[in-house]
């Protein structure tokens, strides 16, 4: 490997030449305590910036092995350093642009409120590596070699020194970060043995700053969460020790209350409790079963051979619902498909909010049952399936229901929100059921079965290079001529997850979609490979820079597959 000193000479020697001369600096360079790799050189000053990696071996980085022996510790350490380096690089930006296009712009993937496994920082047994990008400086189309040398051999090593060497970072803050994630993982891992599907610690701050910000709401009006006494439960965490809060048991739980009293906010916090959150987020001790899936209606989505029979049958003109296909699902059929797909991929908790559900999917009341006979109503509403889901498939539900009292009858637990305070209204609800007449007839038609897993069909010629794959923001992936719309996949939280998803779909088609493996098997295989590192799905050469991916769950991988408009499956019953 050449030395960083030699790189400096190279950069100085191309000063004033055409931009293409930068191509010559691609490669790896050693500087003793760190190595720098220029993996990709941008074609011009306006193109996406060049991709670099910097690696520091642990004999120089000094990070104690204890911090990253386990997955939780490693992810926390990576996340901590990514945040530090993000701040550091940001502070390095000159107030005004030094050159043309993205000249001199240094950046690394940005972390949000969640602590996710990412490719921005990689910690292995041997080294820590940062993946970032740099706009190689130019004036017009002319190389600014001196500036480039200054950045690569001055500014960047300076930043690495501050963020990638244990001795220079705040040891207490790092330890607190690692401890927090270990406690969160411990808590999530303990839910099951305590018979719970979710836990909301006392003192949690659930509301967010605004509809477009994921930061906590601040100010005197914020009401911290406090568990109703009957539901209060204690955990002893490995680091933090004793912690108390509301335990949501398995079964069917309703969140009721007046409009604007905090129902959806509680559910949304629970929905995000599948992820670990940073200290100060307010939801760091809101922990949910990792397989939980938010279910909502999503009219307009495509559905590929999903058995929605448990919820919908007898469609007009005898359309098949055991292998239901549509290019344009309705509110209720899309919600049914979302549930059946979540079950196919393996979930033990469904989360539904009346705000984002189709009314006719949720309920058909006694009067409507009399007016429209069952044989002319294809929908078996969720109210008549929610108990079967639990008794037959052990799938719990948490539902926000402010509008329909009929639901009280199917609930094991009723949490009432009033002025953002939770109380246990279960006995009150039972008393009301006993003292009021019931007009409804239960419409459930037999036991809830598990859908047979569908088998995706390979695309002729593979999906690889011929297809242009691009993630756009959080919600869109374009896949060749195809669009995947993820706007209604509520538990996808980070654009870096979307970028990873785009590559995961391609990788899955290349490696595992063979016309025999089922969708859940394919997802499982991909996740197994990713356990070795998210880099495996990168389209770049091995060991090269994929620095802006974050790990999605299997449920979101399946959700992306299911929303691929060109997905074709051979379902058992498909004609
Ligand atoms: P609902 O679903 O019951 O209609 P929301 O959960 O949407 O109500 O909450 C209504 C408003 O109250 C939102 O603006 C939300 O940010 C705010 N809010 C929710 N919980 C709290 C709380 N604990 N403290 C202060 N404001 C809150
Ligand atoms: Mg609401």
Tab-separated table of N, CA, C and O in Angstrom, residues 166-216:
chain	number	residue	atom	x	y	z
A	166	UNK	N	-10.301	6.165	20.956
A	166	UNK	CA	-10.980	6.068	22.246
A	166	UNK	C	-10.521	7.142	23.217
A	166	UNK	O	-11.326	7.733	23.938
A	167	UNK	N	-9.222	7.419	23.201
A	167	UNK	CA	-8.694	8.360	24.192
A	167	UNK	C	-9.252	9.774	24.001
A	167	UNK	O	-9.238	10.567	24.925
A	168	UNK	N	-9.758	10.084	22.813
A	168	UNK	CA	-10.218	11.456	22.571
A	168	UNK	C	-11.730	11.643	22.664
A	168	UNK	O	-12.222	12.746	22.455
A	169	UNK	N	-12.477	10.565	22.890
A	169	UNK	CA	-13.921	10.760	22.978
A	169	UNK	C	-14.378	10.632	24.435
A	169	UNK	O	-13.642	10.121	25.275
A	170	UNK	N	-15.576	11.087	24.709
A	170	UNK	CA	-16.064	11.041	26.082
A	170	UNK	C	-16.402	9.595	26.460
A	170	UNK	O	-17.357	9.015	25.966
A	171	UNK	N	-15.580	9.042	27.326
A	171	UNK	CA	-15.751	7.632	27.706
A	171	UNK	C	-17.071	7.414	28.442
A	171	UNK	O	-17.726	6.391	28.279
A	172	UNK	N	-17.446	8.398	29.250
A	172	UNK	CA	-18.699	8.255	30.011
A	172	UNK	C	-19.911	8.249	29.081
A	172	UNK	O	-20.821	7.437	29.232
A	173	UNK	N	-19.899	9.162	28.117
A	173	UNK	CA	-21.030	9.227	27.183
A	173	UNK	C	-21.124	7.943	26.358
A	173	UNK	O	-22.210	7.428	26.120
A	174	UNK	N	-19.969	7.461	25.921
A	174	UNK	CA	-19.970	6.241	25.123
A	174	UNK	C	-20.494	5.072	25.953
A	174	UNK	O	-21.337	4.296	25.501
A	175	UNK	N	-20.005	4.978	27.181
A	175	UNK	CA	-20.450	3.859	28.020
A	175	UNK	C	-21.952	3.947	28.267
A	175	UNK	O	-22.666	2.946	28.210
A	176	UNK	N	-22.447	5.160	28.523
A	176	UNK	CA	-23.890	5.328	28.756
A	176	UNK	C	-24.692	4.877	27.535
A	176	UNK	O	-25.750	4.249	27.657
A	177	UNK	N	-24.185	5.178	26.357
A	177	UNK	CA	-24.862	4.810	25.101
A	177	UNK	C	-24.914	3.286	24.967
A	177	UNK	O	-25.969	2.712	24.671
A	178	UNK	N	-23.786	2.656	25.200
A	178	UNK	CA	-23.719	1.190	25.096
A	178	UNK	C	-24.607	0.549	26.169
A	178	UNK	O	-25.380	-0.379	25.888
A	179	UNK	N	-24.528	1.076	27.377
A	179	UNK	CA	-25.358	0.544	28.474
A	179	UNK	C	-26.847	0.649	28.145
A	179	UNK	O	-27.620	-0.271	28.408
A	180	UNK	N	-27.237	1.796	27.582
A	180	UNK	CA	-28.646	2.022	27.265
A	180	UNK	C	-29.144	0.962	26.281
A	180	UNK	O	-30.192	0.345	26.488
A	181	UNK	N	-28.393	0.750	25.221
A	181	UNK	CA	-28.836	-0.212	24.214
A	181	UNK	C	-28.872	-1.624	24.811
A	181	UNK	O	-29.797	-2.396	24.547
A	182	UNK	N	-27.901	-1.944	25.652
A	182	UNK	CA	-27.925	-3.276	26.274
A	182	UNK	C	-29.158	-3.436	27.162
A	182	UNK	O	-29.801	-4.479	27.161
A	183	UNK	N	-29.504	-2.394	27.895
A	183	UNK	CA	-30.712	-2.448	28.735
A	183	UNK	C	-31.973	-2.583	27.876
A	183	UNK	O	-32.888	-3.346	28.200
A	184	UNK	N	-32.012	-1.832	26.782
A	184	UNK	CA	-33.190	-1.888	25.903
A	184	UNK	C	-33.360	-3.283	25.309
A	184	UNK	O	-34.473	-3.833	25.277
A	185	UNK	N	-32.248	-3.863	24.876
A	185	UNK	CA	-32.318	-5.206	24.290
A	185	UNK	C	-32.744	-6.226	25.353
A	185	UNK	O	-33.519	-7.136	25.086
A	186	UNK	N	-32.213	-6.041	26.555
A	186	UNK	CA	-32.579	-6.940	27.653
A	186	UNK	C	-34.078	-6.858	27.924
A	186	UNK	O	-34.770	-7.865	28.065
A	187	UNK	N	-34.575	-5.637	27.964
A	187	UNK	CA	-35.991	-5.427	28.260
A	187	UNK	C	-36.873	-6.054	27.174
A	187	UNK	O	-37.843	-6.771	27.463
A	188	UNK	N	-36.515	-5.834	25.918
A	188	UNK	CA	-37.307	-6.403	24.827
A	188	UNK	C	-37.274	-7.928	24.904
A	188	UNK	O	-38.286	-8.596	24.705
A	189	UNK	N	-36.103	-8.444	25.256
A	189	UNK	CA	-35.952	-9.895	25.374
A	189	UNK	C	-36.703	-10.484	26.558
A	189	UNK	O	-36.931	-11.691	26.614
A	190	UNK	N	-37.065	-9.652	27.535
A	190	UNK	CA	-37.760	-10.160	28.731
A	190	UNK	C	-39.268	-10.046	28.638
A	190	UNK	O	-39.980	-10.540	29.511
A	191	UNK	N	-39.776	-9.364	27.621
A	191	UNK	CA	-41.226	-9.152	27.546
A	191	UNK	C	-41.976	-10.478	27.544
A	191	UNK	O	-42.935	-10.670	28.304
A	192	UNK	N	-41.518	-11.394	26.701
A	192	UNK	CA	-42.264	-12.621	26.487
A	192	UNK	C	-42.456	-13.421	27.780
A	192	UNK	O	-43.574	-13.803	28.118
A	193	UNK	N	-41.355	-13.613	28.512
A	193	UNK	CA	-41.474	-14.420	29.734
A	193	UNK	C	-42.356	-13.766	30.790
A	193	UNK	O	-42.883	-14.426	31.681
A	194	UNK	N	-42.562	-12.451	30.656
A	194	UNK	CA	-43.468	-11.769	31.578
A	194	UNK	C	-44.885	-11.687	31.020
A	194	UNK	O	-45.753	-11.034	31.609
A	195	UNK	N	-45.116	-12.317	29.883
A	195	UNK	CA	-46.458	-12.332	29.303
A	195	UNK	C	-46.867	-11.004	28.688
A	195	UNK	O	-48.057	-10.711	28.553
A	196	UNK	N	-45.876	-10.194	28.298
A	196	UNK	CA	-46.185	-8.853	27.789
A	196	UNK	C	-45.884	-8.724	26.305
A	196	UNK	O	-45.064	-9.468	25.755
A	197	UNK	N	-46.542	-7.766	25.670
A	197	UNK	CA	-46.193	-7.439	24.287
A	197	UNK	C	-45.569	-6.041	24.181
A	197	UNK	O	-44.960	-5.706	23.168
A	198	UNK	N	-45.745	-5.234	25.237
A	198	UNK	CA	-45.150	-3.893	25.201
A	198	UNK	C	-44.981	-3.371	26.621
A	198	UNK	O	-45.669	-3.814	27.552
A	199	UNK	N	-44.066	-2.428	26.757
A	199	UNK	CA	-43.806	-1.812	28.052
A	199	UNK	C	-43.573	-0.321	27.827
A	199	UNK	O	-42.835	0.076	26.927
A	200	UNK	N	-44.241	0.509	28.645
A	200	UNK	CA	-44.059	1.959	28.547
A	200	UNK	C	-43.644	2.460	29.926
A	200	UNK	O	-44.438	2.454	30.866
A	201	UNK	N	-42.392	2.870	30.058
A	201	UNK	CA	-41.873	3.245	31.374
A	201	UNK	C	-42.519	4.526	31.881
A	201	UNK	O	-42.860	5.418	31.093
A	202	UNK	N	-42.680	4.592	33.175
A	202	UNK	CA	-43.128	5.836	33.790
A	202	UNK	C	-42.127	6.943	33.462
A	202	UNK	O	-40.922	6.703	33.459
A	203	UNK	N	-42.652	8.124	33.200
A	203	UNK	CA	-41.765	9.249	32.894
A	203	UNK	C	-41.454	9.394	31.410
A	203	UNK	O	-40.835	10.374	30.999
A	204	UNK	N	-41.882	8.413	30.596
A	204	UNK	CA	-41.618	8.517	29.153
A	204	UNK	C	-42.322	9.743	28.573
A	204	UNK	O	-43.419	10.108	29.009
A	205	UNK	N	-41.676	10.356	27.591
A	205	UNK	CA	-42.290	11.478	26.869
A	205	UNK	C	-42.702	10.949	25.502
A	205	UNK	O	-41.854	10.629	24.672
A	206	UNK	N	-44.023	10.847	25.282
A	206	UNK	CA	-44.496	10.220	24.046
A	206	UNK	C	-44.758	11.201	22.899
A	206	UNK	O	-44.470	10.880	21.759
A	207	UNK	N	-45.319	12.398	23.156
A	207	UNK	CA	-45.649	13.256	22.006
A	207	UNK	C	-44.396	13.787	21.328
A	207	UNK	O	-43.365	13.968	21.966
A	208	UNK	N	-44.522	14.035	20.024
A	208	UNK	CA	-43.408	14.554	19.230
A	208	UNK	C	-43.596	16.039	18.982
A	208	UNK	O	-44.700	16.570	19.046
A	209	UNK	N	-42.483	16.680	18.652
A	209	UNK	CA	-42.428	18.115	18.434
A	209	UNK	C	-43.466	18.607	17.410
A	209	UNK	O	-44.111	19.634	17.590
A	210	UNK	N	-43.609	17.843	16.317
A	210	UNK	CA	-44.576	18.225	15.293
A	210	UNK	C	-44.822	17.019	14.409
A	210	UNK	O	-44.174	15.992	14.551
A	211	UNK	N	-45.758	17.191	13.466
A	211	UNK	CA	-46.063	16.103	12.553
A	211	UNK	C	-44.905	15.740	11.643
A	211	UNK	O	-44.891	14.679	11.039
A	212	UNK	N	-43.918	16.628	11.528
A	212	UNK	CA	-42.810	16.330	10.636
A	212	UNK	C	-41.492	16.197	11.393
A	212	UNK	O	-40.433	16.123	10.801
A	213	UNK	N	-41.560	16.191	12.730
A	213	UNK	CA	-40.331	16.040	13.500
A	213	UNK	C	-40.476	14.871	14.466
A	213	UNK	O	-41.520	14.685	15.078
A	214	UNK	N	-39.431	14.110	14.593
A	214	UNK	CA	-39.463	12.943	15.455
A	214	UNK	C	-38.844	13.236	16.819
A	214	UNK	O	-38.658	12.361	17.641
A	215	UNK	N	-38.527	14.506	17.052
A	215	UNK	CA	-37.947	14.879	18.342
A	215	UNK	C	-39.049	15.045	19.393
A	215	UNK	O	-40.191	15.316	19.053
A	216	UNK	N	-38.687	14.910	20.676
A	216	UNK	CA	-39.731	15.009	21.702
A	216	UNK	C	-40.330	16.408	21.807
A	216	UNK	O	-39.640	17.395	21.591
